[in-house]
Tab-separated table of C-alpha atoms in Angstrom:
chain	number	residue	atom	x	y	z
A	265	UNK	CA	44.296	-81.551	20.716
A	266	UNK	CA	43.286	-83.938	17.986
A	267	UNK	CA	43.600	-82.716	14.447
A	268	UNK	CA	40.606	-84.251	12.764
A	269	UNK	CA	40.793	-81.690	10.007
A	270	UNK	CA	39.734	-83.945	7.197
A	271	UNK	CA	36.125	-83.879	8.386
A	272	UNK	CA	34.636	-82.759	5.112
A	273	UNK	CA	32.609	-85.984	5.265
A	274	UNK	CA	28.853	-86.093	4.734
A	275	UNK	CA	28.229	-82.365	5.283
A	276	UNK	CA	27.478	-81.830	1.640
A	277	UNK	CA	29.935	-78.980	1.184
A	278	UNK	CA	28.467	-76.956	3.968
A	279	UNK	CA	30.677	-74.705	6.008
A	280	UNK	CA	30.068	-72.555	9.062
A	281	UNK	CA	29.545	-68.824	9.023
A	282	UNK	CA	30.653	-67.372	12.355
A	283	UNK	CA	28.801	-64.234	13.541
A	284	UNK	CA	30.345	-63.839	16.944
A	285	UNK	CA	31.571	-65.519	20.084
A	286	UNK	CA	29.767	-65.704	23.423
A	287	UNK	CA	30.423	-67.385	26.778
A	288	UNK	CA	29.095	-70.950	26.655
A	289	UNK	CA	27.757	-70.695	30.226
A	290	UNK	CA	25.731	-67.562	29.418
A	291	UNK	CA	24.425	-68.746	26.089
A	292	UNK	CA	20.970	-70.028	26.885
A	293	UNK	CA	18.873	-71.340	24.003
A	294	UNK	CA	16.720	-68.253	24.545
A	295	UNK	CA	18.314	-66.369	21.688
A	296	UNK	CA	15.669	-65.908	19.037
A	297	UNK	CA	17.317	-66.116	15.684
A	298	UNK	CA	14.727	-67.980	13.615
A	299	UNK	CA	14.845	-67.089	9.982
A	300	UNK	CA	17.549	-64.446	10.188
A	301	UNK	CA	20.664	-66.424	9.248
A	302	UNK	CA	22.824	-65.414	6.263
A	303	UNK	CA	21.588	-68.552	4.526
A	304	UNK	CA	17.832	-68.731	5.252
A	305	UNK	CA	17.922	-72.506	4.746
A	306	UNK	CA	19.986	-73.020	7.899
A	307	UNK	CA	19.162	-71.666	11.338
A	308	UNK	CA	21.654	-70.102	13.704
A	309	UNK	CA	23.188	-72.542	16.155
A	310	UNK	CA	25.450	-72.329	19.154
A	311	UNK	CA	28.598	-74.337	18.660
A	312	UNK	CA	29.744	-74.794	22.246
A	313	UNK	CA	33.411	-75.320	22.893
A	314	UNK	CA	33.451	-74.418	26.595
A	315	UNK	CA	34.131	-71.962	28.010
A	316	UNK	CA	33.193	-70.326	24.686
A	317	UNK	CA	30.477	-70.827	22.119
A	318	UNK	CA	30.384	-69.711	18.524
A	319	UNK	CA	27.185	-68.182	17.171
A	320	UNK	CA	27.192	-69.714	13.723
A	321	UNK	CA	25.059	-71.108	10.944
A	322	UNK	CA	25.727	-73.474	8.095
A	323	UNK	CA	26.366	-71.946	4.711
A	324	UNK	CA	26.959	-73.404	1.314
A	325	UNK	CA	30.677	-73.473	0.635
A	326	UNK	CA	29.841	-72.961	-2.964
A	327	UNK	CA	28.149	-69.664	-2.158
A	328	UNK	CA	30.944	-68.534	0.159
A	329	UNK	CA	33.891	-70.094	-1.583
A	330	UNK	CA	36.965	-67.923	-1.992
A	331	UNK	CA	36.852	-68.329	-5.742
A	332	UNK	CA	33.254	-67.141	-6.121
A	333	UNK	CA	33.160	-64.782	-3.166
A	334	UNK	CA	34.678	-61.869	-5.033
A	335	UNK	CA	31.958	-62.228	-7.633
A	336	UNK	CA	29.255	-62.214	-4.955
A	337	UNK	CA	30.742	-59.149	-3.359
A	338	UNK	CA	29.962	-57.178	-6.464
A	339	UNK	CA	26.314	-58.146	-6.226
A	340	UNK	CA	24.625	-55.406	-4.204
A	341	UNK	CA	21.443	-57.382	-3.525
A	342	UNK	CA	23.378	-60.403	-2.261
A	343	UNK	CA	25.620	-58.221	-0.151
A	344	UNK	CA	22.842	-56.249	1.409
A	345	UNK	CA	20.958	-59.374	2.420
A	346	UNK	CA	24.071	-60.942	3.954
A	347	UNK	CA	25.225	-57.805	5.726
A	348	UNK	CA	21.785	-57.210	7.208
A	349	UNK	CA	21.538	-60.863	8.248
A	350	UNK	CA	24.944	-60.670	9.932
A	351	UNK	CA	23.830	-57.630	11.921
A	352	UNK	CA	20.354	-59.036	12.676
A	353	UNK	CA	21.767	-62.188	14.201
A	354	UNK	CA	24.198	-60.225	16.351
A	355	UNK	CA	21.485	-57.821	17.493
A	356	UNK	CA	19.294	-60.711	18.623
A	357	UNK	CA	22.245	-62.231	20.470
A	358	UNK	CA	23.117	-58.905	22.043
A	359	UNK	CA	19.641	-58.640	23.587
A	360	UNK	CA	20.394	-61.732	25.650
A	361	UNK	CA	24.133	-62.039	26.175
A	362	UNK	CA	27.455	-60.274	25.701
A	363	UNK	CA	29.086	-60.972	22.373
A	364	UNK	CA	32.390	-60.495	20.579
A	365	UNK	CA	31.239	-59.647	17.052
A	366	UNK	CA	33.138	-61.060	14.086
A	367	UNK	CA	33.849	-59.254	10.897
A	368	UNK	CA	31.623	-59.939	7.921
A	369	UNK	CA	32.237	-63.231	6.081
A	370	UNK	CA	34.224	-65.277	8.564
A	371	UNK	CA	33.684	-68.829	7.331
A	372	UNK	CA	35.032	-72.220	8.425
A	373	UNK	CA	35.085	-75.195	6.125
A	374	UNK	CA	33.969	-77.632	8.804
A	375	UNK	CA	32.643	-77.775	12.342
A	376	UNK	CA	35.911	-79.249	13.543
A	377	UNK	CA	37.801	-76.261	12.104
A	378	UNK	CA	35.446	-73.883	13.896
A	379	UNK	CA	35.837	-75.810	17.170
A	380	UNK	CA	39.587	-75.939	16.782
A	381	UNK	CA	39.648	-72.203	16.320
A	382	UNK	CA	37.474	-71.565	19.386
A	383	UNK	CA	39.697	-73.672	21.578
A	384	UNK	CA	43.011	-72.440	20.168
A	385	UNK	CA	42.055	-68.778	20.515
A	386	UNK	CA	40.183	-69.319	23.777
A	387	UNK	CA	42.422	-67.064	25.843
A	388	UNK	CA	42.292	-63.870	23.768
A	389	UNK	CA	38.620	-64.463	22.972
A	390	UNK	CA	37.787	-64.692	26.669
A	391	UNK	CA	39.770	-61.528	27.318
A	392	UNK	CA	37.865	-59.756	24.520
A	393	UNK	CA	34.581	-60.996	25.947
A	394	UNK	CA	35.482	-59.834	29.458
A	395	UNK	CA	36.154	-56.378	28.136
A	396	UNK	CA	32.661	-56.004	26.669
A	397	UNK	CA	30.704	-58.047	29.221
A	398	UNK	CA	27.334	-56.483	30.009
A	399	UNK	CA	28.026	-53.637	27.629
A	400	UNK	CA	26.853	-52.438	24.245
A	401	UNK	CA	28.219	-49.963	21.739
A	402	UNK	CA	26.417	-46.719	20.980
A	403	UNK	CA	27.283	-44.219	18.290
A	404	UNK	CA	27.134	-40.449	18.757
A	405	UNK	CA	27.115	-37.909	15.969
A	406	UNK	CA	26.941	-34.152	16.188
A	407	UNK	CA	25.970	-31.909	13.283
A	408	UNK	CA	26.093	-28.164	12.926
A	409	UNK	CA	23.191	-26.304	11.334
A	410	UNK	CA	24.940	-23.392	9.667
A	411	UNK	CA	22.024	-20.998	9.792
A	412	UNK	CA	21.544	-21.444	13.493
A	413	UNK	CA	25.291	-21.416	14.014
A	414	UNK	CA	25.613	-18.070	12.219
A	415	UNK	CA	22.677	-16.630	14.148
A	416	UNK	CA	24.301	-17.699	17.403
A	417	UNK	CA	27.722	-16.390	16.329
A	418	UNK	CA	26.322	-13.063	15.142
A	419	UNK	CA	25.275	-12.314	18.698
A	420	UNK	CA	28.914	-12.602	19.826
A	421	UNK	CA	31.065	-12.014	16.778
A	422	UNK	CA	31.210	-8.381	15.672
A	423	UNK	CA	33.006	-9.193	12.427
A	424	UNK	CA	30.176	-11.516	11.365
A	425	UNK	CA	27.561	-8.854	12.184
A	426	UNK	CA	29.503	-6.291	10.200
A	427	UNK	CA	29.783	-8.516	7.115
A	428	UNK	CA	26.102	-9.420	7.330
A	429	UNK	CA	25.070	-5.777	7.483
A	430	UNK	CA	27.354	-4.783	4.613
A	431	UNK	CA	26.198	-7.658	2.410
A	432	UNK	CA	22.589	-6.713	3.069
A	433	UNK	CA	23.069	-3.051	2.173
A	434	UNK	CA	25.136	-3.488	-1.015
A	435	UNK	CA	24.310	-3.795	-4.652
A	436	UNK	CA	24.219	-7.395	-5.896
A	437	UNK	CA	27.691	-7.575	-7.481
A	438	UNK	CA	29.598	-6.308	-4.458
A	439	UNK	CA	27.325	-8.055	-1.991
A	440	UNK	CA	28.473	-11.316	-3.565
A	441	UNK	CA	32.034	-10.662	-2.462
A	442	UNK	CA	30.933	-9.744	1.014
A	443	UNK	CA	28.893	-12.907	1.223
A	444	UNK	CA	31.922	-14.922	0.125
A	445	UNK	CA	33.952	-13.296	2.890
A	446	UNK	CA	31.217	-14.049	5.384
A	447	UNK	CA	31.063	-17.625	4.170
A	448	UNK	CA	34.826	-18.047	4.665
A	449	UNK	CA	34.688	-16.526	8.114
A	450	UNK	CA	31.823	-18.834	9.086
A	451	UNK	CA	33.743	-21.828	7.733
A	452	UNK	CA	36.748	-21.055	9.860
A	453	UNK	CA	34.500	-20.555	12.895
A	454	UNK	CA	32.864	-23.935	12.216
A	455	UNK	CA	36.362	-25.401	11.997
A	456	UNK	CA	37.148	-23.945	15.427
A	457	UNK	CA	33.921	-25.326	16.801
A	458	UNK	CA	34.775	-28.731	15.373
A	459	UNK	CA	38.074	-28.942	17.191
A	460	UNK	CA	36.963	-27.395	20.491
A	461	UNK	CA	33.523	-29.002	20.722
A	462	UNK	CA	34.852	-32.291	19.405
A	463	UNK	CA	37.302	-32.774	22.239
A	464	UNK	CA	34.871	-31.503	24.877
A	465	UNK	CA	32.061	-33.772	23.691
A	466	UNK	CA	34.362	-36.773	23.601
A	467	UNK	CA	35.808	-36.118	27.058
A	468	UNK	CA	32.410	-35.678	28.655
A	469	UNK	CA	30.857	-38.741	27.043
A	470	UNK	CA	33.921	-40.834	27.811
A	471	UNK	CA	33.502	-39.936	31.497
A	472	UNK	CA	30.095	-41.655	31.409
A	473	UNK	CA	31.184	-44.692	29.398
A	474	UNK	CA	33.310	-47.773	29.922
A	475	UNK	CA	35.376	-46.807	26.909
A	476	UNK	CA	35.094	-44.686	23.814
A	477	UNK	CA	36.863	-43.536	20.714
A	478	UNK	CA	36.381	-40.844	18.101
A	479	UNK	CA	35.510	-42.137	14.632
A	480	UNK	CA	36.149	-40.601	11.231
A	481	UNK	CA	33.695	-37.840	10.356
A	482	UNK	CA	31.237	-38.767	7.629
A	483	UNK	CA	30.713	-36.671	4.518
A	484	UNK	CA	27.161	-35.427	3.952
A	485	UNK	CA	26.537	-38.063	1.238
A	486	UNK	CA	27.182	-40.711	3.863
A	487	UNK	CA	25.554	-39.135	6.897
A	488	UNK	CA	22.475	-38.351	4.816
A	489	UNK	CA	22.123	-34.939	6.408
A	490	UNK	CA	22.689	-31.547	4.879
A	491	UNK	CA	24.313	-30.339	8.058
A	492	UNK	CA	28.032	-30.786	8.449
A	493	UNK	CA	29.158	-33.447	10.883
A	494	UNK	CA	31.436	-32.024	13.561
A	495	UNK	CA	31.744	-35.041	15.812
A	496	UNK	CA	31.460	-38.816	15.509
A	497	UNK	CA	32.285	-41.277	18.233
A	498	UNK	CA	31.574	-44.778	19.541
A	499	UNK	CA	31.143	-45.623	23.217
A	500	UNK	CA	30.936	-48.747	25.261
A	501	UNK	CA	28.131	-48.399	27.809
A	502	UNK	CA	26.347	-50.655	30.277
A	503	UNK	CA	23.412	-52.280	28.523
A	504	UNK	CA	20.888	-51.060	31.103
A	505	UNK	CA	22.378	-47.731	32.014
A	506	UNK	CA	20.750	-44.350	31.391
A	507	UNK	CA	23.508	-42.041	32.628
A	508	UNK	CA	25.145	-41.872	29.230
A	509	UNK	CA	21.965	-40.762	27.508
A	510	UNK	CA	21.388	-38.191	30.232
A	511	UNK	CA	24.902	-36.797	29.706
A	512	UNK	CA	24.229	-36.588	25.991
A	513	UNK	CA	20.983	-34.746	26.695
A	514	UNK	CA	22.845	-32.158	28.762
A	515	UNK	CA	25.425	-31.692	26.014
A	516	UNK	CA	22.638	-31.281	23.465
A	517	UNK	CA	20.957	-28.539	25.471
A	518	UNK	CA	24.265	-26.735	25.993
A	519	UNK	CA	25.148	-26.815	22.318
A	520	UNK	CA	21.696	-26.073	20.930
A	521	UNK	CA	22.308	-22.331	20.700
A	522	UNK	CA	25.499	-22.969	18.734
A	523	UNK	CA	23.348	-24.767	16.146
A	524	UNK	CA	24.589	-28.234	17.084
A	525	UNK	CA	22.278	-31.268	16.979
A	526	UNK	CA	23.126	-34.703	18.301
A	527	UNK	CA	22.195	-38.131	17.063
A	528	UNK	CA	22.445	-41.363	19.040
A	529	UNK	CA	22.631	-44.745	17.278
A	530	UNK	CA	22.604	-48.285	18.610
A	531	UNK	CA	22.736	-50.337	20.656
A	532	UNK	CA	25.293	-51.989	18.404
A	533	UNK	CA	27.296	-55.122	19.007
A	534	UNK	CA	30.632	-53.770	20.289
A	535	UNK	CA	32.337	-53.780	16.869
A	536	UNK	CA	34.653	-50.932	17.813
A	537	UNK	CA	35.726	-52.449	21.113
A	538	UNK	CA	37.080	-55.823	20.190
A	539	UNK	CA	40.656	-56.365	19.056
A	540	UNK	CA	41.075	-56.231	15.295
A	541	UNK	CA	43.173	-59.365	15.345
A	542	UNK	CA	43.601	-62.151	17.805
A	543	UNK	CA	46.979	-63.596	18.430
A	544	UNK	CA	47.325	-67.315	18.761
A	545	UNK	CA	48.406	-68.518	22.176
B	237	UNK	CA	14.053	-33.824	-3.372
B	238	UNK	CA	10.980	-36.057	-3.610
B	239	UNK	CA	9.818	-37.980	-0.573
B	240	UNK	CA	10.727	-41.192	-2.319
B	241	UNK	CA	14.301	-40.028	-2.767
B	242	UNK	CA	14.399	-39.054	0.865
B	243	UNK	CA	13.210	-42.474	1.857
B	244	UNK	CA	15.831	-44.117	-0.335
B	245	UNK	CA	18.484	-41.902	1.160
B	246	UNK	CA	17.578	-42.853	4.733
B	247	UNK	CA	17.612	-46.502	3.762
B	248	UNK	CA	21.038	-46.128	2.191
B	249	UNK	CA	22.422	-44.327	5.167
B	250	UNK	CA	21.434	-47.072	7.573
B	251	UNK	CA	23.094	-49.601	5.311
B	252	UNK	CA	26.205	-47.454	5.073
B	253	UNK	CA	26.371	-47.206	8.836
B	254	UNK	CA	26.056	-50.943	9.019
B	255	UNK	CA	28.640	-51.602	6.341
B	256	UNK	CA	31.088	-49.307	8.068
B	257	UNK	CA	30.885	-51.365	11.262
B	258	UNK	CA	30.437	-54.857	9.889
B	259	UNK	CA	33.266	-54.531	7.376
B	260	UNK	CA	35.789	-52.337	9.097
B	261	UNK	CA	35.302	-53.276	12.714
B	262	UNK	CA	34.696	-56.453	14.632
B	263	UNK	CA	37.221	-59.084	15.467
B	264	UNK	CA	39.102	-60.560	12.547
B	265	UNK	CA	39.313	-64.242	13.143
B	266	UNK	CA	41.420	-66.756	11.381
B	267	UNK	CA	38.557	-68.234	9.443
B	268	UNK	CA	39.186	-70.627	6.601
B	269	UNK	CA	37.582	-68.041	4.370
B	270	UNK	CA	37.845	-64.374	5.293
B	271	UNK	CA	37.655	-61.102	3.457
B	272	UNK	CA	40.911	-59.559	2.370
B	273	UNK	CA	41.411	-55.826	1.986
B	274	UNK	CA	40.848	-56.201	-1.741
B	275	UNK	CA	37.569	-58.003	-1.030
B	276	UNK	CA	36.442	-55.156	1.173
B	277	UNK	CA	37.064	-52.839	-1.747
B	278	UNK	CA	34.815	-55.005	-3.839
B	279	UNK	CA	32.101	-54.672	-1.248
B	280	UNK	CA	32.233	-50.919	-1.597
B	281	UNK	CA	32.091	-51.233	-5.326
B	282	UNK	CA	29.117	-53.548	-4.954
B	283	UNK	CA	27.244	-51.197	-2.703
B	284	UNK	CA	28.453	-48.042	-4.369
B	285	UNK	CA	28.705	-46.330	-1.067
B	286	UNK	CA	30.978	-43.491	-0.234
B	287	UNK	CA	32.593	-43.486	3.120
B	288	UNK	CA	34.702	-40.524	4.027
B	289	UNK	CA	36.885	-42.783	6.127
B	290	UNK	CA	37.807	-44.813	3.093
B	291	UNK	CA	38.518	-42.104	0.555
B	292	UNK	CA	41.885	-43.708	-0.065
B	293	UNK	CA	40.094	-46.935	-0.826
B	294	UNK	CA	38.555	-45.239	-3.808
B	295	UNK	CA	41.919	-44.942	-5.509
B	296	UNK	CA	42.821	-48.460	-4.464
B	297	UNK	CA	39.487	-49.685	-5.696
B	298	UNK	CA	40.147	-48.372	-9.188
B	299	UNK	CA	43.468	-50.180	-9.239
B	300	UNK	CA	41.777	-53.287	-7.883
B	301	UNK	CA	39.193	-53.250	-10.642
B	302	UNK	CA	41.785	-52.990	-13.347
B	303	UNK	CA	43.824	-55.727	-11.658
B	304	UNK	CA	40.786	-57.982	-11.487
B	305	UNK	CA	40.046	-57.194	-15.101
B	306	UNK	CA	43.602	-58.078	-16.059
B	307	UNK	CA	43.420	-61.442	-14.322
B	308	UNK	CA	40.164	-62.427	-15.948
């Protein structure tokens, strides 16, 4: 391979922001990405280096330079626009073809550098693409509504019924202690639910997916819900398949009485199902 | 909570979800310019988001800030 690295030439200090990698043969010009690039002045282009193609757009190297980047990263408005643009582009691509999504802010100084990368890492990139071909990522979250959980538990758990009755019949000061005891008991029951339901949910969803993995549970500030998250996972599913959603529906109806609600997110580019790092050949 | 706050919260949550994937997942390619772990910390500082999965980053982030301050 030629090493025409010094191609900084007449590009006016523009580099290439790489969103993801697709198969050159599948990448028709049908992908509608007008006006969604990280730099609105430059549209998204396909940089074909068969058998692969990079989904990329030109960016100012001044804006994305290593020296100034850390400053930009502290600018919430800048960040939000770029992060949303990154995702928007990949979502548009995902509607048409399979894609290996890149991490935020992967920038090449020149087109030749980008092309060199695509050809040098062709093998592992193709393998990564094969793994996600025709598939999308979906996210599943399960939350427990404590009130409904307690109501459901009270029907089965005598100890909970007993504490509820005692707390209700006592004077305020002593009832407080009983309520604390009840609260602790409920917490440990929720903990049990989290470990038992968590593994059951994962196993059953995994059976309907190409792949899947549990993700870290989100705190309520992050999930945006008052209910406690008891399960969080990501799954790789066929883009046009409904079996996964049906399986989730069945789980939801089974767990409803336990106070558990499910949330489905996506389709996402398969962020969780591409290798974190690619080895050179 | 006012409806405006609720709206803001929803908005934030979607962004958080996005940030979690776009920053922590996805293939890391040998770009000429890529984010380092310290950069990712800065992103969290910038967005002031809390991710349970990165609680350790919070401590790191404080160190990072003082380190950045020291360099400047």
